[in-house]
mmCIF file of C-alpha atoms in Angstrom:
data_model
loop_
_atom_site.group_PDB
_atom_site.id
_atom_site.type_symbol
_atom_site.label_atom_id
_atom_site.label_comp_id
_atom_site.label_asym_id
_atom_site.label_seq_id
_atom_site.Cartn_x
_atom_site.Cartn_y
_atom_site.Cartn_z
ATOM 1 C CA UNK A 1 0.000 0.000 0.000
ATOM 2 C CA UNK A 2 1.659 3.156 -1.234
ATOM 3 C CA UNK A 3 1.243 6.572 0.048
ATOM 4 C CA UNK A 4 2.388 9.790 -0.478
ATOM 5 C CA UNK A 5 3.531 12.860 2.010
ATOM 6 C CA UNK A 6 3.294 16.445 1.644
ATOM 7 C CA UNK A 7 4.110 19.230 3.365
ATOM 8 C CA UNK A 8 0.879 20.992 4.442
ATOM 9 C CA UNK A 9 -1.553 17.500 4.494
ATOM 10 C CA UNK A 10 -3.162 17.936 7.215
ATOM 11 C CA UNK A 11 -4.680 15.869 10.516
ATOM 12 C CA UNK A 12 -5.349 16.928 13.202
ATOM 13 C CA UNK A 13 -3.172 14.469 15.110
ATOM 14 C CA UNK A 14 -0.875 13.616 12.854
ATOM 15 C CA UNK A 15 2.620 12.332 14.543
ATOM 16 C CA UNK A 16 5.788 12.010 13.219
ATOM 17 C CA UNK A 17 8.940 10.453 14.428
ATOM 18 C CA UNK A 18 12.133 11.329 13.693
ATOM 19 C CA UNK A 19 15.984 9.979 14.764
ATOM 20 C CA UNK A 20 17.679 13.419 15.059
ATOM 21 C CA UNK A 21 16.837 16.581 16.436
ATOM 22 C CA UNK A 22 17.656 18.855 12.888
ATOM 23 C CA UNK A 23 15.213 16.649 11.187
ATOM 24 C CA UNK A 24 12.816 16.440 13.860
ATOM 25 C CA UNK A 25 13.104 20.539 13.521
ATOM 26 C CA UNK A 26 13.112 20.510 9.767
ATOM 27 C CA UNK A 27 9.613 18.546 9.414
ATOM 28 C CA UNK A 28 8.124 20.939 12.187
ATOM 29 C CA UNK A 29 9.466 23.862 10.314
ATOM 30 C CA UNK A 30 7.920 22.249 7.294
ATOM 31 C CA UNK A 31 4.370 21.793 8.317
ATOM 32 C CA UNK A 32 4.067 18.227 7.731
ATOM 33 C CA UNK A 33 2.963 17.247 11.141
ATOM 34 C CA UNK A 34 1.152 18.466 14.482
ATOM 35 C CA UNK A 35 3.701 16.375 16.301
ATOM 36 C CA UNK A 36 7.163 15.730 15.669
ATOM 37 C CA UNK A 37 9.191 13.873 17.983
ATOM 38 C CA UNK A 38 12.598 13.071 17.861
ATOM 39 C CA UNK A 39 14.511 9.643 19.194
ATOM 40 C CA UNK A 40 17.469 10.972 20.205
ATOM 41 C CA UNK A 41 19.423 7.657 21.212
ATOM 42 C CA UNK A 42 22.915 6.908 20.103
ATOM 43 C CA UNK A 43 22.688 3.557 19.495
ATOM 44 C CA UNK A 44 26.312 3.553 17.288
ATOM 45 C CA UNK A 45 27.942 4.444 20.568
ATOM 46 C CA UNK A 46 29.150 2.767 23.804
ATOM 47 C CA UNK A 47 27.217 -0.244 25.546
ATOM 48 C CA UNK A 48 23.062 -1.197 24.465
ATOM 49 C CA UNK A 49 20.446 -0.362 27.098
ATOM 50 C CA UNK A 50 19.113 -3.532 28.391
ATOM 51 C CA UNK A 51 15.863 -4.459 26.806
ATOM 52 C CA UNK A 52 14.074 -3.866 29.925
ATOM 53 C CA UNK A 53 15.706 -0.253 29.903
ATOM 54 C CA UNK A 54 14.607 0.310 26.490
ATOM 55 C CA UNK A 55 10.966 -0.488 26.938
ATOM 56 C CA UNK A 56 11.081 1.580 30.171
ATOM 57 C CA UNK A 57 12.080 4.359 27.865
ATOM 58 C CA UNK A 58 8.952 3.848 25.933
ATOM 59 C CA UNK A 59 6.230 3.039 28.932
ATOM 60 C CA UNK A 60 4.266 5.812 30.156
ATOM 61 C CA UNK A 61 6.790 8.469 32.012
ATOM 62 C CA UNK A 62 6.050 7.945 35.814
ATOM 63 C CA UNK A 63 5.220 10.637 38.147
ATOM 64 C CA UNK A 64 8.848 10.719 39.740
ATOM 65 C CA UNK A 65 10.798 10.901 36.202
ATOM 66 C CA UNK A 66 12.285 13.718 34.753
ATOM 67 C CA UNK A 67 14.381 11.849 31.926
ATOM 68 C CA UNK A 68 14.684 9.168 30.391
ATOM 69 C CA UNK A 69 11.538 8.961 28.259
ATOM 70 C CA UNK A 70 10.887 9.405 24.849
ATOM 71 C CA UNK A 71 9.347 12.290 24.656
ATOM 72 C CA UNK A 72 11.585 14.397 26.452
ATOM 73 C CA UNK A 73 12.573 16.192 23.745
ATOM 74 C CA UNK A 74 9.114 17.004 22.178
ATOM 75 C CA UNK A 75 7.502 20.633 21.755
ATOM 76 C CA UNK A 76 5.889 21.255 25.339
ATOM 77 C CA UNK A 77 3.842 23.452 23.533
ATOM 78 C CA UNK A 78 2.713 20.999 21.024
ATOM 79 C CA UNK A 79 1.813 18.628 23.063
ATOM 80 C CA UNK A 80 -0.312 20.668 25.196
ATOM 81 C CA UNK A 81 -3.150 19.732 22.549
ATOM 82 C CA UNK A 82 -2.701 16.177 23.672
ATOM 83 C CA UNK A 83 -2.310 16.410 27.573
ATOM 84 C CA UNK A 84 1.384 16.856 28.004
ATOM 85 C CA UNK A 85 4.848 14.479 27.183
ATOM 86 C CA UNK A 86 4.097 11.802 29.787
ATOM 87 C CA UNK A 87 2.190 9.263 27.006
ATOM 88 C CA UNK A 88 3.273 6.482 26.441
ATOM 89 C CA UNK A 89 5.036 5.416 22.958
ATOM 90 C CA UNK A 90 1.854 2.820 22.166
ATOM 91 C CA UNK A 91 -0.888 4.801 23.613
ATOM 92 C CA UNK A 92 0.375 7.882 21.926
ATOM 93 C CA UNK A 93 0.595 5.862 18.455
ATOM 94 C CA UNK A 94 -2.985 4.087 19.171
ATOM 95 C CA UNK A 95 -4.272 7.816 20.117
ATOM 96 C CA UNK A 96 -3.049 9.987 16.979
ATOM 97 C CA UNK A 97 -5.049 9.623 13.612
ATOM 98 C CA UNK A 98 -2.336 9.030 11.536
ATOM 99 C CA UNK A 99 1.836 8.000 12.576
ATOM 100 C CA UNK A 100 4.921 8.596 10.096
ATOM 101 C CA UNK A 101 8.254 7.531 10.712
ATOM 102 C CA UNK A 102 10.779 9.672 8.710
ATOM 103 C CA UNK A 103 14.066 8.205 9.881
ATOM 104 C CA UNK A 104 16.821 9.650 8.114
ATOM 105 C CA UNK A 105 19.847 7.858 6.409
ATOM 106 C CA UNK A 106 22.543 7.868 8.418
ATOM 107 C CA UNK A 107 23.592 4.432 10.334
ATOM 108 C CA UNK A 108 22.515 5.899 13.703
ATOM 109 C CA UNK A 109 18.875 6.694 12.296
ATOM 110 C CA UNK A 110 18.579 3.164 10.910
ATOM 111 C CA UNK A 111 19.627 1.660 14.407
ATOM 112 C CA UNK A 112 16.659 3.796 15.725
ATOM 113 C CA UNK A 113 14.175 2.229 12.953
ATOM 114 C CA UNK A 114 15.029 -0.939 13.368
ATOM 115 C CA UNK A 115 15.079 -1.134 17.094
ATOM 116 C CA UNK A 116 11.386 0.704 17.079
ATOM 117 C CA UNK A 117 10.036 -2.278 14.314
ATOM 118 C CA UNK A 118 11.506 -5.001 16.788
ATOM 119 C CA UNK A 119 9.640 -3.402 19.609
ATOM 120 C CA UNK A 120 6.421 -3.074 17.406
ATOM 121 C CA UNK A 121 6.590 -6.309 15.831
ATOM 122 C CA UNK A 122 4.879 -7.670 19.296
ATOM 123 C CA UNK A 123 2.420 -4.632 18.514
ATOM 124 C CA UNK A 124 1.291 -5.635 14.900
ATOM 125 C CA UNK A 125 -1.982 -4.997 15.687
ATOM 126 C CA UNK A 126 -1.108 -0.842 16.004
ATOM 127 C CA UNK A 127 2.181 -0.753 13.652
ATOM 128 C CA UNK A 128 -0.132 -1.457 10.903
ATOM 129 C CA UNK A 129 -1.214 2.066 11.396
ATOM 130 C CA UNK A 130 2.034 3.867 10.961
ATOM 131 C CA UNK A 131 3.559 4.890 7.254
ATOM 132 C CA UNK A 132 7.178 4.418 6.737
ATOM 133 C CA UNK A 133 8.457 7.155 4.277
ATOM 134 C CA UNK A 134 11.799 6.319 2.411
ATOM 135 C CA UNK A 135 13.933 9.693 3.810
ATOM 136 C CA UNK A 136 16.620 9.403 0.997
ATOM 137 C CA UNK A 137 18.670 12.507 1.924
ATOM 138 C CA UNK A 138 19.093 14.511 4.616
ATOM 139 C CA UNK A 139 16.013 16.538 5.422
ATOM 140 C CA UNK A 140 18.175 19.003 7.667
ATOM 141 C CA UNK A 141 19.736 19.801 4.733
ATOM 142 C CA UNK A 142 17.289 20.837 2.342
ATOM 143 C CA UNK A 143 16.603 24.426 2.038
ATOM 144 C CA UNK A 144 13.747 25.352 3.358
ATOM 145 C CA UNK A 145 12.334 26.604 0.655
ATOM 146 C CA UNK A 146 12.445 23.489 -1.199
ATOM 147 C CA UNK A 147 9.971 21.830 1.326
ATOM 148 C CA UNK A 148 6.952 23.102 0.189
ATOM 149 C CA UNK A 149 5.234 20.561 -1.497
ATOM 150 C CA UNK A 150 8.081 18.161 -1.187
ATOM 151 C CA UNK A 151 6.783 14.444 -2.108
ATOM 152 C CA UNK A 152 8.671 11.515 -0.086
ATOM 153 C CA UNK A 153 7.567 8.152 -0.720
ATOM 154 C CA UNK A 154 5.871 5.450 1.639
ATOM 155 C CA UNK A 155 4.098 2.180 2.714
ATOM 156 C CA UNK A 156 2.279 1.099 5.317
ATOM 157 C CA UNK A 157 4.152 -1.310 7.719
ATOM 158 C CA UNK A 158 3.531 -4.510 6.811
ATOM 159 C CA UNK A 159 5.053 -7.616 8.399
ATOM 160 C CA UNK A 160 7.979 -7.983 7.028
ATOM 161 C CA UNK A 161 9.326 -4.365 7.952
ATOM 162 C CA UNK A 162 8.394 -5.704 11.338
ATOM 163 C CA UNK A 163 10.206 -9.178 10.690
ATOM 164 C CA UNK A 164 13.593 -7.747 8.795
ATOM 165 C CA UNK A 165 13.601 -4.988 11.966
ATOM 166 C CA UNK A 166 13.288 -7.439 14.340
ATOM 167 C CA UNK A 167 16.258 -9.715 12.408
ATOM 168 C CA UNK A 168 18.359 -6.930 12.067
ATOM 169 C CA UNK A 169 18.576 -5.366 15.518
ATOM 170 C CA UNK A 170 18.889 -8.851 17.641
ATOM 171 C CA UNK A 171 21.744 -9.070 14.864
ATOM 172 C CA UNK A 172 23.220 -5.448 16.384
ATOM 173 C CA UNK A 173 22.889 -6.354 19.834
ATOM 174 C CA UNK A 174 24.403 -10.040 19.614
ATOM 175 C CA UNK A 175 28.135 -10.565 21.220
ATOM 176 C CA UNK A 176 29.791 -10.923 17.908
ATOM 177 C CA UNK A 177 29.262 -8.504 14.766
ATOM 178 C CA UNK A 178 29.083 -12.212 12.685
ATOM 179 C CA UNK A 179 25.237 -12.096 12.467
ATOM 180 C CA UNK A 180 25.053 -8.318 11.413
ATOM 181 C CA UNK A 181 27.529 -8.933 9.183
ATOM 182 C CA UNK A 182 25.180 -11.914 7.505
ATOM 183 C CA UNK A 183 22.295 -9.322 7.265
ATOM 184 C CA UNK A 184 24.072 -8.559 3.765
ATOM 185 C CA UNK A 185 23.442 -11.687 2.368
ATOM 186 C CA UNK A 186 19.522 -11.124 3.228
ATOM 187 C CA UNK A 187 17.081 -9.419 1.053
ATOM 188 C CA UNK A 188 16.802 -5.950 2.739
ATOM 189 C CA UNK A 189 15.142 -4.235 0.348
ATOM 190 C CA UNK A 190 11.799 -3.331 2.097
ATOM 191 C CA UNK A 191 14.143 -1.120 4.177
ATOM 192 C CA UNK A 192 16.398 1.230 1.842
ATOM 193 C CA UNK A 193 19.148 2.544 3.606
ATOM 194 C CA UNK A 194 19.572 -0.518 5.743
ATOM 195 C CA UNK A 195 21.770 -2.045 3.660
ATOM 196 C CA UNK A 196 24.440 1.215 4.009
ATOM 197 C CA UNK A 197 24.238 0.929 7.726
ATOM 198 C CA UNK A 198 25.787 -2.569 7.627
ATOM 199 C CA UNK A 199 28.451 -1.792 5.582
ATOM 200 C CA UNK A 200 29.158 1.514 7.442
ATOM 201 C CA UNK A 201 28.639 -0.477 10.482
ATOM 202 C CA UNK A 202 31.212 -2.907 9.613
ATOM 203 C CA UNK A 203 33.531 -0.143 8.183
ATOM 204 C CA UNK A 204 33.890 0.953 11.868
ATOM 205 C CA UNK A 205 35.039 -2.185 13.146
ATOM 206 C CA UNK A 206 38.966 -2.393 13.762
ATOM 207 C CA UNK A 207 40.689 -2.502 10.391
ATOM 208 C CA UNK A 208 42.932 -5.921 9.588
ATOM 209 C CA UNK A 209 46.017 -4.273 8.703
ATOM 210 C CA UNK A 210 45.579 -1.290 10.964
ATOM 211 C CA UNK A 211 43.905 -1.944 14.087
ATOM 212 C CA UNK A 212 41.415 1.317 13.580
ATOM 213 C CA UNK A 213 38.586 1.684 12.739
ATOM 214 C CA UNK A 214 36.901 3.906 9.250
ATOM 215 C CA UNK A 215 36.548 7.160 11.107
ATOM 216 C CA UNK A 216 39.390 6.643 12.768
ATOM 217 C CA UNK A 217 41.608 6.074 9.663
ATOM 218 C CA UNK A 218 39.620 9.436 8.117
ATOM 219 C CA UNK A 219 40.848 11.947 11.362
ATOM 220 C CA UNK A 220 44.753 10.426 10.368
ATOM 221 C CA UNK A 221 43.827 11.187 6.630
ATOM 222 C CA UNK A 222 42.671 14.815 7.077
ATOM 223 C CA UNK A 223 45.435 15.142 9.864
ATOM 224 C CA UNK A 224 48.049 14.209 6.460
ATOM 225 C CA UNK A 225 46.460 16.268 4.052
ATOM 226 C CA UNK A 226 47.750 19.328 6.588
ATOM 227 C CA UNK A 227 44.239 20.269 9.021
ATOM 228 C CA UNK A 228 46.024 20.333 11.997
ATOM 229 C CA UNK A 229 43.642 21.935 14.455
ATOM 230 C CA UNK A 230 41.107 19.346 16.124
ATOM 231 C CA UNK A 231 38.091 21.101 15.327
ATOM 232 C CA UNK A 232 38.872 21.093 11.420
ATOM 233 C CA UNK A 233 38.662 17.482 11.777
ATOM 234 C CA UNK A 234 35.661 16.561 13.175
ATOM 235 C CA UNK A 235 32.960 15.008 11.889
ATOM 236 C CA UNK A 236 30.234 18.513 12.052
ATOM 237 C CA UNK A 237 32.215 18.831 8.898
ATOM 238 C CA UNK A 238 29.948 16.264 7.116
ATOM 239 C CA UNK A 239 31.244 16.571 3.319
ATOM 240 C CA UNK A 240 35.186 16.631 4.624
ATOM 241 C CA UNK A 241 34.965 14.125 7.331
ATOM 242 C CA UNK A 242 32.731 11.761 4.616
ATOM 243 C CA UNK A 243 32.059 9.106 7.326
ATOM 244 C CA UNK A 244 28.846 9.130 8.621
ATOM 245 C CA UNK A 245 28.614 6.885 11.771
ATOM 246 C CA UNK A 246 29.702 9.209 14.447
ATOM 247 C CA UNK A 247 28.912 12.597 15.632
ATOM 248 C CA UNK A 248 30.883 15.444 17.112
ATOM 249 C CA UNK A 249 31.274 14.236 20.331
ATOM 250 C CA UNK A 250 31.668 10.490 19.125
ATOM 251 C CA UNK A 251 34.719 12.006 16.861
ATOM 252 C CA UNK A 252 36.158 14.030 19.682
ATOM 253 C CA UNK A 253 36.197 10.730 21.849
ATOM 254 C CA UNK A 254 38.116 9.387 18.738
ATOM 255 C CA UNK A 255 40.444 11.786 18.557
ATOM 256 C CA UNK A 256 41.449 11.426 22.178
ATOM 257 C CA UNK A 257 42.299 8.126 21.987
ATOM 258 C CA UNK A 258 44.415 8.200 18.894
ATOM 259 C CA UNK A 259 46.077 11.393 20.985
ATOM 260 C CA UNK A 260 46.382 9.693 24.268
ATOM 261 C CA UNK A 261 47.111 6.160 23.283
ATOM 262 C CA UNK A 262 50.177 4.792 25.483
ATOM 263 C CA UNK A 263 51.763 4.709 22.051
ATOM 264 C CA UNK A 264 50.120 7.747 20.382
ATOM 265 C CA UNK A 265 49.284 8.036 16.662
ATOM 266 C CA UNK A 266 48.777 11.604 16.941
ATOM 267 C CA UNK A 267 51.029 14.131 18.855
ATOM 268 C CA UNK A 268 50.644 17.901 20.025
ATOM 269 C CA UNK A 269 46.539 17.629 21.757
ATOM 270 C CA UNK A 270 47.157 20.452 24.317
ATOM 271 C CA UNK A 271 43.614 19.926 26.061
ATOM 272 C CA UNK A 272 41.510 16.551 27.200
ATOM 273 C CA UNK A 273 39.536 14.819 27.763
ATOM 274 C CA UNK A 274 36.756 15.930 25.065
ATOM 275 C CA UNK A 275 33.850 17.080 27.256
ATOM 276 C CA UNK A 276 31.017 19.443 27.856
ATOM 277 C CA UNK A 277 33.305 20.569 30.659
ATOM 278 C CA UNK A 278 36.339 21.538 28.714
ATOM 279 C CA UNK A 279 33.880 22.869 26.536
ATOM 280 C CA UNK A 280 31.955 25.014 29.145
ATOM 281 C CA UNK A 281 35.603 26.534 29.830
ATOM 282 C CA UNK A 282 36.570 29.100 27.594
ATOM 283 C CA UNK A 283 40.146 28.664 28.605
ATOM 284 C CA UNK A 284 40.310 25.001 27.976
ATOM 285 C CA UNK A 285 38.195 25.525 24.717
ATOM 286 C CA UNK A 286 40.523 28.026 23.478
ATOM 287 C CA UNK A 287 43.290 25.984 24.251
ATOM 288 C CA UNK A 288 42.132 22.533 22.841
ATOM 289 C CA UNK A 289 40.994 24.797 19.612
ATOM 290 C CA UNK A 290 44.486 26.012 19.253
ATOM 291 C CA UNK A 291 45.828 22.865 19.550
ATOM 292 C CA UNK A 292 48.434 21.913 16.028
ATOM 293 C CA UNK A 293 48.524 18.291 15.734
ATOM 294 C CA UNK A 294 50.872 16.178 14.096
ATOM 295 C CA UNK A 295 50.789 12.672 12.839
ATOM 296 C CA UNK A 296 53.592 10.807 14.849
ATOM 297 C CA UNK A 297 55.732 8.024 12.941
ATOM 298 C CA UNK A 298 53.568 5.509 14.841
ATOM 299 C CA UNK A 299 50.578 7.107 13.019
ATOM 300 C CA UNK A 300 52.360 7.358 9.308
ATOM 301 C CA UNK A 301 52.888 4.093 9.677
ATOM 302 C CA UNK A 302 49.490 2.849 10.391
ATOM 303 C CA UNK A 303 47.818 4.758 7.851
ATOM 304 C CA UNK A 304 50.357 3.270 5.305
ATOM 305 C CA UNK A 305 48.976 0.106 6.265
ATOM 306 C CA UNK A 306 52.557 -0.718 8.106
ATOM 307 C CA UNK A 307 51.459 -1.081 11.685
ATOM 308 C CA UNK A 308 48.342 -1.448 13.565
ATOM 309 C CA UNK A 309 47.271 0.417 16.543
ATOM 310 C CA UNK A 310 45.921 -2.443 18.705
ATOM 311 C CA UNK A 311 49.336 -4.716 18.459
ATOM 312 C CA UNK A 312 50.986 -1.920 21.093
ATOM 313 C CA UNK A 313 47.879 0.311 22.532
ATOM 314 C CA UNK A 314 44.807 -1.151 24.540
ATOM 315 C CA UNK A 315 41.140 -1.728 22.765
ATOM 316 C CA UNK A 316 38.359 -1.171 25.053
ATOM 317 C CA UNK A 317 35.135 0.066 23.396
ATOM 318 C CA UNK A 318 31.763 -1.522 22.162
ATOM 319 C CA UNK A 319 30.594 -1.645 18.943
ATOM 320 C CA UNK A 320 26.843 -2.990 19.245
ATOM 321 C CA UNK A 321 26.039 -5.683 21.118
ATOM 322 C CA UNK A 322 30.258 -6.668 21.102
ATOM 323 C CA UNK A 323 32.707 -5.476 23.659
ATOM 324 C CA UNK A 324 35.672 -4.905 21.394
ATOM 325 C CA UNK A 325 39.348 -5.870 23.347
ATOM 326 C CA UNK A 326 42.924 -6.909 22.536
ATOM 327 C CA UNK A 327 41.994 -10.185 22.991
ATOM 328 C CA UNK A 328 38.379 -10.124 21.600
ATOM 329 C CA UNK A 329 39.166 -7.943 18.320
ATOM 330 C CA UNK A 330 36.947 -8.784 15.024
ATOM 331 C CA UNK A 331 38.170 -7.122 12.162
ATOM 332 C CA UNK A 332 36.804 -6.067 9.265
ATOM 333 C CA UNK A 333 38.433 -6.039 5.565
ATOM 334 C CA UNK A 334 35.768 -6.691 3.021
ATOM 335 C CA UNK A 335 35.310 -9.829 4.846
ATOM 336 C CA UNK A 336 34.864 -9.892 8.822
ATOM 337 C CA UNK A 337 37.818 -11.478 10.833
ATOM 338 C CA UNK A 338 37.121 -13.394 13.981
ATOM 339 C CA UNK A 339 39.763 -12.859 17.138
ATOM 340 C CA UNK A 340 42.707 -15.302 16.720
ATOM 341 C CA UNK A 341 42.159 -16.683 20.580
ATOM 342 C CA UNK A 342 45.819 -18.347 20.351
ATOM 343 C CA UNK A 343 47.320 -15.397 20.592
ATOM 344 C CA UNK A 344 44.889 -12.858 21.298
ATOM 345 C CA UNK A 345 45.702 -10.721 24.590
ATOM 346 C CA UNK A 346 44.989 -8.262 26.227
ATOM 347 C CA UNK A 347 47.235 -4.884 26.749
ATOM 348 C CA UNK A 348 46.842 -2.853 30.234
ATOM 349 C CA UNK A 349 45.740 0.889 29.785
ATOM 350 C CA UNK A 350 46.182 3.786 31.963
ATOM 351 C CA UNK A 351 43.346 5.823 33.314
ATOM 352 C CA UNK A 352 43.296 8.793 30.772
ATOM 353 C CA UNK A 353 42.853 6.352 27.800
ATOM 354 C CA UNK A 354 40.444 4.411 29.072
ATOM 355 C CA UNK A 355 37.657 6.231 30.190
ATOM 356 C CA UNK A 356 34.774 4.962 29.417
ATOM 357 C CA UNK A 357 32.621 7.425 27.234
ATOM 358 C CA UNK A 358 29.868 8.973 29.565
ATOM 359 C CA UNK A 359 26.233 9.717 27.792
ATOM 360 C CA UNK A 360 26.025 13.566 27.654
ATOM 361 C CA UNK A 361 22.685 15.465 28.125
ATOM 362 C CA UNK A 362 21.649 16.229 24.995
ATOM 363 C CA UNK A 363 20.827 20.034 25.652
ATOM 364 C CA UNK A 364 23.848 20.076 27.052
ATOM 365 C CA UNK A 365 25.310 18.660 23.716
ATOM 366 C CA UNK A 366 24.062 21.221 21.590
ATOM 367 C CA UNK A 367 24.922 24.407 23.687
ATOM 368 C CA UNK A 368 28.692 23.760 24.014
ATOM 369 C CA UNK A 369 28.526 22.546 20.396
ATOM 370 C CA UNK A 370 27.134 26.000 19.442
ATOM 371 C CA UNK A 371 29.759 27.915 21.724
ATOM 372 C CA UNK A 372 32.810 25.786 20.255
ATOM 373 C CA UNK A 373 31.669 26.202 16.337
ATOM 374 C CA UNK A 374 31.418 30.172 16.962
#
């Protein structure tokens, strides 16, 4: 069953949901929906919630919770019309007239569309309500202008969306990367842009010859091509940093650890760790943003496919469902490589490179992101 969205169709409780805030604020902008709401988890980054987590997310927000629910970063004065942001994520879907989801094209945005089909796929009874549109390009990046009108294609849910959703994100949050990397010889069509995600996916697992992952290799490639100040190589700098899995705080995480590394493949960081703290300090900001960075033999050599990070600096970092390590390290080149156990082990890290990456409030995110690209 195909349909068709414009801006300006109207209902009067039309919902949309959308995996980023820009989009989410695009499609509001737009007209094409009394509610927008946008998922804003990074799935691509650090340990899964627990399933029971997740579905807490999603349950009607209790009396005593502040965050933590999916609706905290709805329009409070949209949803005045419907009684507030303590729904539900099924009764709010079983309420509204009509229920889009415009999930956008990057890998993180796919995570978030295939986690919500699992969860509705026990719901088939109400996901049969909700229109998937096929989002083929960024909507944040559309001039506004070029909304009105816009046409973006969709279907109805239909049981195998709910099936291929379901497939794919027990694949993501299993304790090896070998079932997501068999999603490519399924049939994925019925989701567009799923098939990307695993590759990209993939792409960010630790390289064979170099022990890095994608983005990773990129910040060592713009580093060589002669931007040497950490913010000029950051991913907010979508068509130079090309990679699309991480964000600017994932990619300033990144850069730390190349930076800080016991054997470091990147020398002359002046400020760490990369934080809403240092950013909320002008004085570290300034400093960290002045920062000239070299690449260090060590890091010549791995991106000239001569050495590889892991063999003399520790791995500690998830990737899905799998707790990447020294001695549990799949690789990825083309094909995926599973941890030689024999002589697999694991190499002791000091405390300032490995830190585990702490979730950062998202309005939090966004301010000292605004102050540090001023």
């Amino acid at each position: 069953m195909s349909q068709s969205g414009c801006a300006g169709a109207n209902s009067m409780t039309r919902l949309i949901l959308a995996a980023d805030d820009p989009t989410a604020g695009a499609l509001r902008r737009g007209g094409f929906a009394d509610l927008v709401v946008p998922i804003l988890h990074r799935f691509v980054w650090g340990p899964l919630p627990s399933d029971a987590g997740l579905s807490a997310y999603l349950a009607q927000r209790t009396g005593l919770q502040t965050r933590g629910h999916w609706l905290d970063f709805a329009s409070r004065r949209d949803f005045m019309v419907v009684g507030g942001r303590s729904h539900g994520f099924l009764e709010l879907v079983d309420r509204c007239d009509s229920v889009e989801l415009w999930m956008g094209t990057r890998p993180n945005d796919q995570l978030v569309l295939i986690w919500l089909l699992d969860y509705l796929r026990s719901h088939a009874e109400i996901a049969t309500k909700i229109i998937l549109r096929h989002v083929d390009v960024p909507l944040f990046e559309v001039p506004a202008g070029h909304f009105a009108g816009r046409t973006i294609a969709g279907v109805a849910l239909a049981r195998e969306h709910l099936d291929l959703g379901h497939l794919a994100w027990q694949a993501f949050r299993a304790p090896t990367p070998q079932a997501w990397f068999d999603l490519l010889k399924q049939d994925l069509s019925p989701l567009p842009q799923l098939r990307r995600c695993v590759q990209e996916m993939l792409d960010e697992l630790p390289g064979a010859a170099t022990g890095i992952g994608a983005s990773e290799l990129r910040l060592l490639e713009l580093l060589s091509a002669g931007y040497q100040h950490p913010f000029d190589l950051l991913p907010h700098h979508r068509e130079r940093f090309q990679r699309r899995v991480y964000d600017y705080w994932e990619g300033g995480s990144l850069l730390d650890g190349l930076a800080l590394a016991p054997l470091p493949a990147i020398s002359g960081l002046a400020e760490w760790p990369f934080s809403v703290e240092m950013h909320d300090s002008r004085e570290r900001r300034e400093r960290y943003k002045a920062s000239t960075l070299l690449l260090t033999p060590f890091g010549r050599a791995i991106l000239a496919g001569e050495e590889d990070f892991s063999s003399q600096n520790p791995i500690q970092r998830w990737w899905g469902g799998t707790r990447l390590a020294n001695a549990n390290l799949w690789r990825w080149h083309a094909v995926l490589i599973a941890p030689d156990l024999d002589t697999a082990h694991d190499i002791e890290c000091r405390e300032e490179c490995c830190e585990p990456w702490r979730p950062i409030d998202w309005s939090m995110r966004e301010a000292a992101y605004s102050a540090a690209c001023a």
